[in-house]
Coordinates of C-alpha atoms and ligand atoms in Angstrom, one line a residue:
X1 CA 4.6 20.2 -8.2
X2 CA 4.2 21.6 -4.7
X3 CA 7.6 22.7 -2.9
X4 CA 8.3 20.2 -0.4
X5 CA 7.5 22.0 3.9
X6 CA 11.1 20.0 4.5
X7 CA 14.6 20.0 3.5
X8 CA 17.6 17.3 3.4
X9 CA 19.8 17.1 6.1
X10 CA 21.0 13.2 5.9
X11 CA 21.6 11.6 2.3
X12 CA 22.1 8.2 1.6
X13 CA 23.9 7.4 -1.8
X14 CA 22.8 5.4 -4.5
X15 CA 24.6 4.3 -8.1
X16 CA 23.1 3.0 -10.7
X17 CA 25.1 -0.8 -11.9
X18 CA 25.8 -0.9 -15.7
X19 CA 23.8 -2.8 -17.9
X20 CA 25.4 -6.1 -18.1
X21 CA 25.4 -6.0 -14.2
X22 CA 21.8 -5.1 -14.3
X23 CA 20.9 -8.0 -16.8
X24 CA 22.8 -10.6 -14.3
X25 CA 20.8 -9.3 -11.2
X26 CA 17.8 -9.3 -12.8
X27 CA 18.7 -13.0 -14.0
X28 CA 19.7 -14.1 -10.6
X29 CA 16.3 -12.3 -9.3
X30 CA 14.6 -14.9 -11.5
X31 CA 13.0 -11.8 -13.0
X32 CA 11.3 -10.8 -9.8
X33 CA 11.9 -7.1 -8.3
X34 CA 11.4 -8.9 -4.8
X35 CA 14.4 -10.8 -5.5
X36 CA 16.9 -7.6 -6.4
X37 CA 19.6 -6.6 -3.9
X38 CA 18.4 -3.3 -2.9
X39 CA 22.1 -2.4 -4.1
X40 CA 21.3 -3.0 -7.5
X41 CA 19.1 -0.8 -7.8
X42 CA 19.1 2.5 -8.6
X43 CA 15.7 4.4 -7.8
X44 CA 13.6 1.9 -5.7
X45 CA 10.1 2.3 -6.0
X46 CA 9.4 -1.0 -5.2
X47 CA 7.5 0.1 -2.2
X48 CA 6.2 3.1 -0.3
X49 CA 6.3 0.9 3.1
X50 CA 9.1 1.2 5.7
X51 CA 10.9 3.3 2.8
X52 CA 10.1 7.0 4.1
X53 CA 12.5 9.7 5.7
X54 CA 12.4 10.2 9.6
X55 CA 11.8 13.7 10.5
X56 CA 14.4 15.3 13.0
X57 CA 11.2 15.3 15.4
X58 CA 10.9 11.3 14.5
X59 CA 14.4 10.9 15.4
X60 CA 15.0 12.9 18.5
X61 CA 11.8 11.3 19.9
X62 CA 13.4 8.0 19.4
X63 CA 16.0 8.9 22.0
X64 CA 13.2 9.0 24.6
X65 CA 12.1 5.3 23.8
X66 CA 11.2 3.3 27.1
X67 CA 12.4 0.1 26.1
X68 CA 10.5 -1.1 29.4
X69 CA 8.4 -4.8 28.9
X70 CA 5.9 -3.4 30.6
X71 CA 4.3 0.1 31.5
X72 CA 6.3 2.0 29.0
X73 CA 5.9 5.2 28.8
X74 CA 6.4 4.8 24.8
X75 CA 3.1 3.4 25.0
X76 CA 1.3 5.5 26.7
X77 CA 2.8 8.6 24.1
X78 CA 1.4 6.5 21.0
X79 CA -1.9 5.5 22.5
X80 CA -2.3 9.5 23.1
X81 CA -1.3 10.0 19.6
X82 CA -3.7 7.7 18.1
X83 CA -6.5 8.7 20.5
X84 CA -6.1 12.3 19.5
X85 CA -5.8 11.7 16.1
X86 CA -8.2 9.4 15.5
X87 CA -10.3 9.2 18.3
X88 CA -10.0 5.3 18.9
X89 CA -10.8 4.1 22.2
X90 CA -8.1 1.2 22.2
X91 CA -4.4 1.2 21.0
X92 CA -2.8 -2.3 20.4
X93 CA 0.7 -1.5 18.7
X94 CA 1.9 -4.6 17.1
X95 CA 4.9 -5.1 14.2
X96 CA 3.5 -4.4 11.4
X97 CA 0.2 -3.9 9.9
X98 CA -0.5 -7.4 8.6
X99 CA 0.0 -8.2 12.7
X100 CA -2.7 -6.3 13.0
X101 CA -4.7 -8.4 10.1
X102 CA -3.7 -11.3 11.9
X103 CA -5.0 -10.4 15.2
X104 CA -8.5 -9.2 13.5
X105 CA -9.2 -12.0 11.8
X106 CA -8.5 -14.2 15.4
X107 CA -10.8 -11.9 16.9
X108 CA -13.8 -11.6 14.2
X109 CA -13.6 -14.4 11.3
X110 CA -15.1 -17.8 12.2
X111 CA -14.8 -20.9 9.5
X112 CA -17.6 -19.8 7.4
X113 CA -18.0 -16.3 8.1
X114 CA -17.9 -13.4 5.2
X115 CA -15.6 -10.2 4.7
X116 CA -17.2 -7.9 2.7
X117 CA -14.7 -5.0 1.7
X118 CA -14.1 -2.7 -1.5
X119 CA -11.2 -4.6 -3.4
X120 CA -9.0 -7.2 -1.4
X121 CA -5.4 -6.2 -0.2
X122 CA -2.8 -9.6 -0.2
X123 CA -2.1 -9.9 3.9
X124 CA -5.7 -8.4 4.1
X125 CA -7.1 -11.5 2.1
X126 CA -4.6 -14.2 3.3
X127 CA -5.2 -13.9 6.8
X128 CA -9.2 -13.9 6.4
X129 CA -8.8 -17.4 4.7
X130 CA -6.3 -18.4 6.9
X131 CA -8.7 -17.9 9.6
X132 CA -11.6 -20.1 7.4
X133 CA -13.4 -17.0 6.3
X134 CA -14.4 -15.7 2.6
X135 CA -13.7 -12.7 1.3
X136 CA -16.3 -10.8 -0.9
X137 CA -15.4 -8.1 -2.8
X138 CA -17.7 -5.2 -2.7
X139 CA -15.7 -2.5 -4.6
X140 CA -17.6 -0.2 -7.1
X141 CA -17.1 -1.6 -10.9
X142 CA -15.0 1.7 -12.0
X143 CA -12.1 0.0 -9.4
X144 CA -11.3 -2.5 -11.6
X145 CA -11.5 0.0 -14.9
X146 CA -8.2 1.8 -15.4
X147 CA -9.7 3.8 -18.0
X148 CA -12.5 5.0 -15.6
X149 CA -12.1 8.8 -14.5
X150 CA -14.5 8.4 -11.7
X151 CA -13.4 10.4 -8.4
X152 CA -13.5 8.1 -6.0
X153 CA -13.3 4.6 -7.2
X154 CA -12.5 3.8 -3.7
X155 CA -15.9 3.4 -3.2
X156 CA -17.9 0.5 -1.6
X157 CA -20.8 -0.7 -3.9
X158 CA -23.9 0.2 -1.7
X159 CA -25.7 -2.2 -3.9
X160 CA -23.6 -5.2 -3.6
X161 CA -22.8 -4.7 0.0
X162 CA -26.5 -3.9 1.0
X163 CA -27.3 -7.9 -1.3
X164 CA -24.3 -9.4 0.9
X165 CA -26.1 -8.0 4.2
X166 CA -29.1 -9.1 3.3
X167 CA -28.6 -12.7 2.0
X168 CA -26.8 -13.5 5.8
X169 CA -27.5 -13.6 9.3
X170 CA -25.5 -10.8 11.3
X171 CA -23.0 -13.3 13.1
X172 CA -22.2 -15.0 9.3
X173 CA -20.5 -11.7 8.2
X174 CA -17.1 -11.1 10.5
X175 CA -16.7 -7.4 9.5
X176 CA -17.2 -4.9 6.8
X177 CA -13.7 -3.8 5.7
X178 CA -13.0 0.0 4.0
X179 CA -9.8 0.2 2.7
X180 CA -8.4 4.1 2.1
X181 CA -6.7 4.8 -0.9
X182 CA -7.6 1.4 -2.5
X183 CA -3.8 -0.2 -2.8
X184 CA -4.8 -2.5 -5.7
X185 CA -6.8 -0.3 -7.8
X186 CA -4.0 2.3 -8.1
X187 CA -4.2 4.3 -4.7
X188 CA -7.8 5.6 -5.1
X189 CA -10.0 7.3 -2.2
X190 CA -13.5 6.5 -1.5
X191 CA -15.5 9.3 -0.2
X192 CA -17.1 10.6 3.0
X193 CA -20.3 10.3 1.6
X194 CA -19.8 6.7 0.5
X195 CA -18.3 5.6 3.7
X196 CA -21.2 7.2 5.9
X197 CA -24.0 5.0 4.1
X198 CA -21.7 2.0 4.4
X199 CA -21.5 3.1 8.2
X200 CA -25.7 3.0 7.9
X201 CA -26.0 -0.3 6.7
X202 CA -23.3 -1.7 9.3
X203 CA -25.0 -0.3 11.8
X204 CA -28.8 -1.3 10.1
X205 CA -27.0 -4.7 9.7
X206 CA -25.5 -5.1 13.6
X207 CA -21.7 -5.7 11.8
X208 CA -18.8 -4.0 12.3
X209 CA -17.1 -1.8 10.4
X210 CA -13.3 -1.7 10.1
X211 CA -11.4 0.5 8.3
X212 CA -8.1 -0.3 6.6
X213 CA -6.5 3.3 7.6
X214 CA -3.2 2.3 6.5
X215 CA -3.2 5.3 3.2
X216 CA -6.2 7.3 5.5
X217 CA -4.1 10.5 5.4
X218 CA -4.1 10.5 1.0
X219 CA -7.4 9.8 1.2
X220 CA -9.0 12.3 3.4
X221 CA -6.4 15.1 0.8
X222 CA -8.9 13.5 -1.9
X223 CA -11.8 14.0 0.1
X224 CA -10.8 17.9 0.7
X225 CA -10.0 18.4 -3.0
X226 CA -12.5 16.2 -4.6
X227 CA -15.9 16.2 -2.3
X228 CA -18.1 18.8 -2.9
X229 CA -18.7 20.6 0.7
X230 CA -15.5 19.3 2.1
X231 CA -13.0 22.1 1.0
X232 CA -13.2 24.1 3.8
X233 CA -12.9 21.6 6.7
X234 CA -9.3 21.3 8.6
X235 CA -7.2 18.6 7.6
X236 CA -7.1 17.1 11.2
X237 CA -10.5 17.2 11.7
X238 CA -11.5 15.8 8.5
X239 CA -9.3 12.6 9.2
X240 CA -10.9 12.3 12.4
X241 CA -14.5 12.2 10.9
X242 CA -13.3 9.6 8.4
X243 CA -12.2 7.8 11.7
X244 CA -15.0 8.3 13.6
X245 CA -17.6 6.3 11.2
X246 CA -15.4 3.3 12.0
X247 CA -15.6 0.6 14.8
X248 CA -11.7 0.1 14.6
X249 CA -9.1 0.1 11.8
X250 CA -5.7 -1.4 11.2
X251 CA -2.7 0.5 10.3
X252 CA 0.5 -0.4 8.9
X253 CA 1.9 2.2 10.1
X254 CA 5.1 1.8 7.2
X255 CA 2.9 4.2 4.8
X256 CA 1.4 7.3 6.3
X257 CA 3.2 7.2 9.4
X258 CA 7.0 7.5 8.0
X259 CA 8.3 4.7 10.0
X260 CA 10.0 1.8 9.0
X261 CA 8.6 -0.6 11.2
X262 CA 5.3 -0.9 13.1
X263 CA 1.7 -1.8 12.9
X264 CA -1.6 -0.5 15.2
X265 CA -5.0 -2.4 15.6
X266 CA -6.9 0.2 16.9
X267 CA -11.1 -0.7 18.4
X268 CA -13.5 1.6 20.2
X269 CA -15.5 -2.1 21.6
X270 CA -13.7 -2.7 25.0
X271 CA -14.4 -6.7 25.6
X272 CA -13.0 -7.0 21.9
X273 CA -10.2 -4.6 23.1
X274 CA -9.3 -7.2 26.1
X275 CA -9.3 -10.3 23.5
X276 CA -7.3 -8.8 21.1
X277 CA -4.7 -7.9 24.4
X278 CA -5.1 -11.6 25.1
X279 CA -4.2 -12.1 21.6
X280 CA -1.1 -9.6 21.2
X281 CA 0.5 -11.6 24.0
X282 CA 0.5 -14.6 21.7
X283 CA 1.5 -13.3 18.7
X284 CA 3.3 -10.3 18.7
X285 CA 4.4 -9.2 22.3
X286 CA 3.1 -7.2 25.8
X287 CA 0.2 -5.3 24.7
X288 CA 2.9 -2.3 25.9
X289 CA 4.8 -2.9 22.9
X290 CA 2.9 -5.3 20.5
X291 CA 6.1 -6.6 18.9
X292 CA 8.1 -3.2 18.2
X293 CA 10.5 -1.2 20.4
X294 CA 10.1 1.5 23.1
X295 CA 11.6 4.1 19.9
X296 CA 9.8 2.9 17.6
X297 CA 6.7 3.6 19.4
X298 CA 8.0 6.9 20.0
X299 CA 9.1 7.8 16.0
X300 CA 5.4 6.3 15.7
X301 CA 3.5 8.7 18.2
X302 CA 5.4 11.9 16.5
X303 CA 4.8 10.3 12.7
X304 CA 1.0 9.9 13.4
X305 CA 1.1 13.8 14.5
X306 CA 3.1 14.2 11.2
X307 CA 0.6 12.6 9.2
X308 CA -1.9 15.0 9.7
X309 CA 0.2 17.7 8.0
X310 CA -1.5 18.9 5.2
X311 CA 1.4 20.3 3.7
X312 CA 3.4 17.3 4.5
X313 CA 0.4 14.9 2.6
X314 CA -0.5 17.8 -0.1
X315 CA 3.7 17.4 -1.2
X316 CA 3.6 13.8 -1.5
X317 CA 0.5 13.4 -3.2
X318 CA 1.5 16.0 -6.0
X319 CA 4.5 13.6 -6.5
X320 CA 2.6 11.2 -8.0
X321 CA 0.6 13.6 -10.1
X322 CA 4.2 14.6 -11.1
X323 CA 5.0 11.7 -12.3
X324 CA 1.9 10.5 -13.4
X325 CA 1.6 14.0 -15.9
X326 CA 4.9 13.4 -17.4
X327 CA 3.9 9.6 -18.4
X328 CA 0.7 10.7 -19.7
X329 CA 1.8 13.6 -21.7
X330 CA 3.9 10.6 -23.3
X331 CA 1.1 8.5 -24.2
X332 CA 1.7 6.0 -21.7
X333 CA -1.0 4.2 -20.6
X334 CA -1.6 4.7 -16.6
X335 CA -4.4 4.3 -14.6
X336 CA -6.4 7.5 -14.0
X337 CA -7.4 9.3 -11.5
X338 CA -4.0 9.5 -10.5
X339 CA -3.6 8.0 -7.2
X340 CA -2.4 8.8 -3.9
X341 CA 1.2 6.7 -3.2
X342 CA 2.2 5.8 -6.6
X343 CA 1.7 5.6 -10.5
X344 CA 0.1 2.2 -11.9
X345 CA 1.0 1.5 -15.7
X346 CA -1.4 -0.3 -17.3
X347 CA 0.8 -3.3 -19.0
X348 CA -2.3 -4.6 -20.5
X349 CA -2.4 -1.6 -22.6
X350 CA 1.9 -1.0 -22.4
X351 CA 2.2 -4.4 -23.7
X352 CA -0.5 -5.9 -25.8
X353 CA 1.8 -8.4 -27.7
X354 CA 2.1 -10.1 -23.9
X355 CA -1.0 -12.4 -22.9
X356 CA -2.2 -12.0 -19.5
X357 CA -1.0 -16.1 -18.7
X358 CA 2.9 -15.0 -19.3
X359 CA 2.6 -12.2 -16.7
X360 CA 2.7 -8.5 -18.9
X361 CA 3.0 -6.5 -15.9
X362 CA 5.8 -9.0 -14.0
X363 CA 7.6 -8.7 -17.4
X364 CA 7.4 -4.7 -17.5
X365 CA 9.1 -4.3 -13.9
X366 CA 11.6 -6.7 -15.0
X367 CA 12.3 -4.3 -18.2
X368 CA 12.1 -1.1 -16.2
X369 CA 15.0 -2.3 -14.1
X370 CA 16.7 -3.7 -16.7
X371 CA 16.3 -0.4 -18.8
X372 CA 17.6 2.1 -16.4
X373 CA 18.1 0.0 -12.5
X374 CA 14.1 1.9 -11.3
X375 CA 12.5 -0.8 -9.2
X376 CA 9.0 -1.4 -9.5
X377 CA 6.1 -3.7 -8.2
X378 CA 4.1 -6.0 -10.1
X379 CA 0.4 -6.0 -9.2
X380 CA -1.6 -8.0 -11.7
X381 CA -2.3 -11.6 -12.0
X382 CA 0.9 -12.9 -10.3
X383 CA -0.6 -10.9 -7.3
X384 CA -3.7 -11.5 -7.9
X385 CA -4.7 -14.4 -9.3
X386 CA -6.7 -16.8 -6.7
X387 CA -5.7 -20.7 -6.2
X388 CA -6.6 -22.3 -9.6
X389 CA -9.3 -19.2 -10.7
X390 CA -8.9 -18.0 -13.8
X391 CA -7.8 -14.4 -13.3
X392 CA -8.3 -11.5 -16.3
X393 CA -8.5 -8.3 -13.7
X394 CA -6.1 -5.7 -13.3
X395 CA -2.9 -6.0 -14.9
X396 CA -0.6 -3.4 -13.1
X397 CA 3.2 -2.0 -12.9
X398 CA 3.3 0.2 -9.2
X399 CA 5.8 2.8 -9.8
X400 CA 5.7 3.5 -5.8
X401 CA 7.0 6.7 -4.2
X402 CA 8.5 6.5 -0.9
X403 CA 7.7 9.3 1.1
X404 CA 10.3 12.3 1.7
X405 CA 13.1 10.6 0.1
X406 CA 13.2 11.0 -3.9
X407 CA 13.4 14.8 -5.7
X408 CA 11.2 15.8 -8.5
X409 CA 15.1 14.8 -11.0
X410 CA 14.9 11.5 -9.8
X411 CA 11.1 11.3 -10.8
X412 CA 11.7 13.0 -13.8
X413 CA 14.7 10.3 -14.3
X414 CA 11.9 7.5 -13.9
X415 CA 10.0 9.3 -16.7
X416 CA 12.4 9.1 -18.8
X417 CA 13.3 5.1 -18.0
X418 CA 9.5 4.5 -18.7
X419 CA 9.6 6.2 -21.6
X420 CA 12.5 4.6 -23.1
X421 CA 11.4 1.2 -22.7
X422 CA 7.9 2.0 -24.1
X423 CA 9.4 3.0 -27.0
X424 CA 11.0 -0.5 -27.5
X425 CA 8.0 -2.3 -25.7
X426 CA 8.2 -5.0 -28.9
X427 CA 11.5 -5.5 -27.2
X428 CA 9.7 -7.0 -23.5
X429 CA 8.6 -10.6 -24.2
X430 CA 6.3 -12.7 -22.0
X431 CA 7.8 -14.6 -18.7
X432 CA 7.1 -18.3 -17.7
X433 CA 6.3 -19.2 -14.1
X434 CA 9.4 -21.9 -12.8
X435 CA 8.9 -22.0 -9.1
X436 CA 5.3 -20.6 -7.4
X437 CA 5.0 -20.9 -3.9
X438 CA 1.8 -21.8 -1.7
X439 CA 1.1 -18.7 -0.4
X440 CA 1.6 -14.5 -2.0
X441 CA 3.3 -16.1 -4.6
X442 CA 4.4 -12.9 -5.6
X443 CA 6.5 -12.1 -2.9
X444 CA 9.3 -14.9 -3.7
X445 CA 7.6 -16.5 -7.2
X446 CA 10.6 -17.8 -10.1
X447 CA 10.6 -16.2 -13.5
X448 CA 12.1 -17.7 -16.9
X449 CA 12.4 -15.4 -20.1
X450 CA 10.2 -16.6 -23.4
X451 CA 12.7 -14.2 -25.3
X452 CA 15.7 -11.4 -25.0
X453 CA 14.8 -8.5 -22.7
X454 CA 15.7 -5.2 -24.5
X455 CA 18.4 -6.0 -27.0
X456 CA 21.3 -5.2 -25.2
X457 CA 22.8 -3.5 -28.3
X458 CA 20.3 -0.6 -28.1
X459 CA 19.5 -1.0 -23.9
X460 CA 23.2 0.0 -23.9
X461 CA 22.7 3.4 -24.7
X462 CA 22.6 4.4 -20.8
X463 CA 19.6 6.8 -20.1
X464 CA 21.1 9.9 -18.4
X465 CA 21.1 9.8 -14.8
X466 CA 20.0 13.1 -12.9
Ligands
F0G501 N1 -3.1 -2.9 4.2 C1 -2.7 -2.2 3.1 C2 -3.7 -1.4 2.4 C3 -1.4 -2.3 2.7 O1 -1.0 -1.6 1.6 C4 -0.5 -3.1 3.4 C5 0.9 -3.3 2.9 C6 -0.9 -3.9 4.5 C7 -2.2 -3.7 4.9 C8 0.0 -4.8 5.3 O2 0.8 -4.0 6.0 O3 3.1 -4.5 5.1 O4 2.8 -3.4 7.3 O5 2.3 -5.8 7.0 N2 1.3 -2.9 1.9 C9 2.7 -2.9 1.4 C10 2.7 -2.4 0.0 C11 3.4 -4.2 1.6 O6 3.8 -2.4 -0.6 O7 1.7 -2.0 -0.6 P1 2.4 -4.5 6.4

């Protein structure tokens, strides 16, 4: 693993709860991770958003903040940052990123109108529908194959998008949408290459094209690494040409951007620019401030510049290939290429006793908490599936990696927790849906056992801590 380009200064403790205590949370959390006290829980890779360290740069910044409604100068320091990062135009801040989706999809999707975009993300979809639109998924096949070792199964399928152009008139299609470091296919890049024809046939087509730039830093490390001719180029200056083949992008700004709160909807088309200002005023706050404060707009401006890092983004990416390298040398079934922001385990493959209809991968984060208190996020059909649809795609465990915050021990402690509970796998029984609600069920969905979780006789033998 590469050394970190940061040490610890600030420590926050954590304990891990025993294992009857750890059964009852997990009880009371009606088996969701969602539902856990965060003090219940030991390593927390529930999520890698709003969970990273500051920087001392982040935090002395944040003493600057003009908390002013109007004008602030906090502003004007993150529009600079974005500008010079990224090279948008037009910098609207709002809370978070899915305030950003919110304000797009107000802007660009009609009742009727298409998104075409390589695999959905939750918020990403919801607020398309919300707005009467219809998402079509465009990603490459190899996105939906964990097994696949393809490079960048990020990619948009020129094929499919190209039909989807075709079939319908330019104002029927809202916006092509590029996510980096696909979130639900296990954090996988697309490349330059790919994203430069999908910029021709946006531009052949008259539609825009908007990049989800939430993971863009990961994916432009991939794109260094992975794309042939791409080795050589800067770090900074290859996000920037990512950036620049884009008419706008969202950013939840939680991920690559190491603060806990904040969003940016950033456009290059200025009468769109003024609409979506109209809109901010609505919905999140002065376009000044879009719904955060005056020092959170400053930790933001200094996190962008952060996020450029190479060092800082090379670190945190070979934290999931340290993780991910331990489970496979295991035998435990992950999806591969190893992502940017995480580890996915495959509970299809973890748990073949489990049929997809009693949720294998909810079940499997409820046993990794259970087995050793490591939070996890379930990304299969409870997040997945669609209305009444019948659903058999991905069926994944997100073993997420804040950024900054856990050692290479505690990783290696999460190994071990995996481990431990693939080994009594026969041990995780199905789950039973008691309460869905209407919308991203899984965010506060109900579980109900179908059998006993880890016996506790044997899940007693406490894995050692680091
Ligand atoms: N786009 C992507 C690719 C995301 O991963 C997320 C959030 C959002 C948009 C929405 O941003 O949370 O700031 O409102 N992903 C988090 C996750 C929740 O855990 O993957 P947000």
């Amino acid at each position: 693993m590469t050394a970190p380009p940061w040490k610890i200064k600030v420590v926050e403790p954590i304990a891990l709860r025993s294992e009857p205590e750890r059964r009852r949370a997990l009880e009371e959390a009606g088996y969701n991770t969602f539902l856990l006290h965060s003090d219940d829980v030991f390593v927390d890779l529930l999520t890698d958003s709003g969970t990273s360290a500051l920087s001392q740069e982040q935090r002395a910044a944040m003493e600057l903040g003009d908390e002013a409604y109007a004008g602030s100068r906090s502003f004007f320091r993150l529009e600079q940052a974005v500008r010079e990062t990224y090279g948008y135009r037009h910098v609207i801040p709002t809370h978070q990123g899915r305030g950003a989706e919110h304000l797009l999809a107000k802007l660009l999707v009609e009742p009727g109108s298409i998104v075409a975009s390589n695999l959905y993300f939750t918020t990403s979809r919801e607020h398309v529908e919300l707005a009467g639109g219809v998402w079509v998924d465009v990603s490459v096949p190899e996105a939906s194959d964990p097994l696949s070792a393809h490079p960048f199964k990020g990619n948009v399928d020129l094929e499919a998008l190209g039909h989807v152009l075709a079939a319908c008139a330019p104002e029927l299609i809202a916006f092509v949408r590029v996510e980096a470091c696909l979130n639900m296919a296990g954090g996988q890049p697309f490349s330059l290459e790919n994203l430069a024809r999908v910029r021709e046939l946006t531009l052949e087509h008259g539609v825009p094209l908007i990049l989800d730039a939430t993971r863009i830093s990961e994916n432009t490390l991939f794109v260094k690494d992975r794309e042939p001719g791409e080795a050589g180029r800067a770090f900074p200056e290859l996000i920037r040409a990512i950036a620049e083949l884009s008419d706008g992008a969202v950013f939840s700004s939680k991920k690559d951007h190491f603060v806990p709160i904040g969003g940016v909807l950033a456009l290059n088309d200025d009468e769109l620019a003024e609409r979506a200002r109209e809109l901010v005023v609505v919905y999140e706050g002065f376009p000044h401030y879009g719904g955060i404060a005056g020092h959170d707009m400053e930790a933001l401006a200094q996190g962008i510049r952060e996020s450029a890092d190479e060092a800082t983004v090379r670190h945190y990416v070979s934290q999931s290939a340290y993780l991910g390298g331990l489970l496979l040398e295991r035998g435990i079934p992950i999806v591969l290429p190893l992502g940017a922001h995480a580890v996915f385990l495959d509970a299809k493959r973890f748990l073949p006793h489990v049929s997809q209809e009693e949720f294998p991968a909810q079940a499997l984060a409820a046993a990794l908490y259970l087995a050793g208190g490591v939070r996890s996020m379930e990304r299969g059909i409870v997040s997945g599936q669609h209305g009444d649809e019948p659903y058999d795609g991905l069926e994944l465990v997100r073993l997420t990696i804040p950024r900054r915050v856990y050692t290479q021990e505690h990783l290696a402690y999460v190994a071990d927790v995996v481990t431990g509970v693939f080994e009594r796998r026969d041990q995780v029984p199905g789950l039973r849906m008691t309460y869905e609600p209407e919308h991203l069920r899984f965010f506060q969905a109900r579980f109900e056992a179908l059998g006993v979780f880890l016996e506790p006789s044997v899940a007693v033998a406490e894995p050692s801590t680091p």
